Amino acid sequence: MIKTLSKISFIGLVLCSKIAGAQTVPFSDTAFEGLKITLCGTSSPLPAPGRAQACIAVETPDHLFVIDAGSGSAATAQLSGVPLNKMRGILVTHYHSDHISDIGDFNLNSWVAGRPAPLQIIGPDGVDRIVEGLNIAYELDRGYRVAHHGVELLRPELGVLQSRTIREGIIEDKDGLRITAFEVSHPPIEPAYGYRLDYGGRSVVIS
């Protein structure tokens, strides 16, 4: 079930919960301006009925970035109609398991949806190790899926994750979208990042 919390002049905010038994919502092609926010996961590391772990999807008319990818969040995103074909990257705040465990499913689902470029996993020091491990873990699966569906549907190179290590500051500034990373306090983790996304005079900050 998708619950609309409010209509704000500069942001659409959607809470997605209680997905058991739900049907996939088709990707929306409805035109909109600014930023669209979908909470795909809001629980802690401990299991919570009907709630996936940490994940927020931020969409512009041309892009989709996901902040963190906790367990269950990829299914929630797809069931709620988040347009994974527009997915460009996952912005990781830190490397607790409840923030990264669905990276593999986001990669697969957006690949099948027609994502046009390799999925970037963007985060602080250590992201290259996470991505290297995931690429090794899913190597056999990628091969099976390409063999089954064919290279016309699943281009093999688009199933391989790419890592991007970042520092504080502006990390993306193109097509009208600016993304800024900033350090946050999350001992004993150093660094942990929050992100600000600016588009069309609207902003969202995730910390």
XYZ file of C-alpha atoms in Angstrom:
207
model
C 0.000 0.000 0.000
C 1.286 3.466 -0.842
C 0.385 6.244 1.554
C 0.700 9.833 0.391
C 1.735 11.882 3.405
C 1.311 15.377 2.049
C 1.430 17.604 -0.991
C 4.174 20.183 -0.648
C 4.696 22.831 -3.307
C 8.221 21.699 -4.035
C 8.266 17.985 -3.147
C 6.051 14.949 -3.471
C 6.590 12.671 -0.490
C 5.394 9.093 -0.621
C 5.592 6.477 2.105
C 5.585 2.907 0.850
C 4.712 0.239 3.386
C 2.864 -3.031 3.961
C 3.952 -4.461 0.630
C 3.128 -8.096 1.401
C 0.790 -9.365 -1.274
C 0.959 -6.102 -3.207
C 1.026 -5.863 -6.992
C 3.682 -3.991 -8.916
C 2.667 -0.436 -9.779
C 3.622 0.449 -13.387
C 6.344 3.039 -13.825
C 4.755 6.467 -13.912
C 5.365 8.625 -16.977
C 3.368 11.535 -15.556
C 5.253 14.774 -16.084
C 6.375 16.604 -12.971
C 8.777 19.348 -12.000
C 11.315 19.407 -9.204
C 12.029 16.463 -6.936
C 9.956 13.418 -6.107
C 10.845 11.556 -2.898
C 9.877 7.956 -2.118
C 10.647 6.338 1.231
C 11.433 2.760 0.204
C 12.728 1.666 3.607
C 12.373 3.180 7.077
C 13.180 0.436 9.583
C 16.177 -0.177 11.830
C 18.511 -3.189 11.513
C 15.946 -5.195 13.500
C 13.043 -6.734 11.539
C 9.874 -4.621 11.397
C 6.637 -6.007 9.903
C 5.832 -4.370 6.577
C 8.913 -2.148 6.548
C 12.131 -2.463 4.573
C 15.473 -1.189 5.826
C 16.952 2.221 5.052
C 16.376 3.536 1.532
C 15.174 6.802 -0.010
C 14.612 7.298 -3.747
C 15.044 10.805 -5.167
C 13.719 11.354 -8.672
C 13.937 14.248 -11.124
C 12.275 14.217 -14.548
C 15.488 12.701 -15.963
C 17.292 10.941 -13.113
C 16.834 8.571 -10.212
C 19.278 8.274 -7.337
C 18.758 6.023 -4.344
C 20.244 6.846 -0.947
C 21.159 3.579 0.810
C 19.730 0.176 -0.053
C 18.699 -1.819 2.999
C 17.076 -5.242 2.945
C 13.684 -5.298 1.215
C 13.992 -1.817 -0.251
C 14.503 -2.889 -3.873
C 11.230 -4.827 -3.823
C 9.423 -1.897 -2.190
C 10.756 0.481 -4.841
C 9.623 -1.744 -7.681
C 6.228 -2.478 -6.160
C 5.599 1.239 -5.696
C 6.399 2.123 -9.295
C 9.751 3.849 -8.814
C 11.119 4.085 -12.403
C 14.261 1.968 -12.097
C 15.077 2.457 -15.786
C 16.070 6.021 -14.798
C 18.392 4.836 -12.032
C 21.870 6.361 -12.176
C 23.430 5.513 -8.825
C 23.171 4.532 -5.189
C 24.502 7.096 -2.724
C 25.698 5.173 0.329
C 25.867 6.959 3.673
C 27.951 4.235 5.383
C 28.537 0.503 5.274
C 26.325 -1.005 7.954
C 24.604 -4.049 6.451
C 21.124 -2.516 6.751
C 22.219 0.238 4.358
C 23.803 -1.887 1.605
C 22.225 -5.354 1.575
C 19.888 -4.723 -1.401
C 22.461 -3.221 -3.757
C 22.504 -6.463 -5.740
C 18.730 -6.482 -6.219
C 18.662 -2.817 -7.252
C 21.363 -3.589 -9.800
C 19.448 -6.542 -11.241
C 16.030 -4.854 -11.253
C 17.266 -1.643 -12.877
C 19.304 -3.648 -15.417
C 16.207 -5.595 -16.463
C 14.171 -2.345 -16.511
C 16.483 -0.906 -19.182
C 18.974 1.229 -17.273
C 21.235 2.699 -20.009
C 24.578 2.700 -18.158
C 26.330 0.677 -15.441
C 24.980 1.386 -11.963
C 27.349 3.502 -9.881
C 27.736 2.818 -6.175
C 28.891 6.099 -4.660
C 30.239 6.481 -1.152
C 33.146 7.112 1.211
C 36.375 5.116 1.421
C 35.697 1.401 1.164
C 33.062 1.511 -1.563
C 35.476 -0.135 -4.001
C 35.740 -3.168 -1.707
C 31.961 -3.431 -1.401
C 31.519 -3.280 -5.172
C 34.340 -5.705 -5.893
C 32.796 -8.246 -3.529
C 29.311 -7.831 -5.002
C 30.572 -8.191 -8.565
C 32.301 -11.436 -7.604
C 29.266 -12.716 -5.690
C 26.877 -12.051 -8.597
C 29.180 -13.096 -11.446
C 27.507 -16.477 -11.977
C 24.025 -14.961 -11.708
C 24.821 -12.343 -14.356
C 25.988 -15.042 -16.727
C 22.880 -17.156 -16.180
C 20.538 -14.236 -16.800
C 22.286 -13.117 -19.985
C 22.251 -16.702 -21.272
C 18.529 -17.006 -20.515
C 17.285 -13.622 -21.746
C 19.877 -12.834 -24.423
C 22.248 -9.916 -24.930
C 19.545 -7.942 -26.746
C 17.636 -7.571 -23.468
C 20.510 -7.673 -20.980
C 23.754 -6.157 -22.191
C 26.400 -7.927 -20.075
C 28.474 -4.821 -19.348
C 25.475 -3.070 -17.768
C 25.182 -5.747 -15.096
C 28.608 -4.980 -13.628
C 28.566 -2.458 -10.784
C 30.936 0.509 -10.791
C 32.361 2.109 -7.649
C 33.048 5.778 -7.065
C 34.856 6.983 -3.950
C 33.927 10.524 -2.909
C 34.951 13.224 -0.463
C 32.950 16.099 1.018
C 31.693 18.656 -1.459
C 29.842 18.714 -4.761
C 29.971 15.237 -6.298
C 27.504 15.669 -9.178
C 26.544 18.780 -11.127
C 24.971 18.156 -14.517
C 21.614 18.241 -16.276
C 20.396 20.668 -13.618
C 20.994 18.264 -10.725
C 23.558 19.074 -8.056
C 24.483 16.556 -5.347
C 26.580 17.582 -2.354
C 28.085 15.177 0.182
C 28.787 16.240 3.766
C 30.159 14.414 6.796
C 27.816 13.366 9.609
C 28.490 11.932 13.056
C 27.952 8.167 13.309
C 30.637 6.791 15.686
C 32.676 4.698 15.325
C 32.256 5.081 11.559
C 34.462 7.687 9.897
C 33.507 9.095 7.557
C 29.749 8.727 7.247
C 28.002 11.019 4.779
C 24.726 12.809 4.301
C 23.596 14.141 0.940
C 21.876 17.239 -0.384
C 20.229 17.136 -3.808
C 19.269 20.372 -5.585
C 17.179 20.553 -8.745
C 15.056 23.275 -10.300
C 15.258 25.538 -7.251
C 14.140 22.730 -4.895
C 16.257 20.837 -2.389
C 16.181 17.734 -0.238
C 18.695 16.894 2.491
C 19.165 13.331 3.747
C 21.278 12.839 6.828
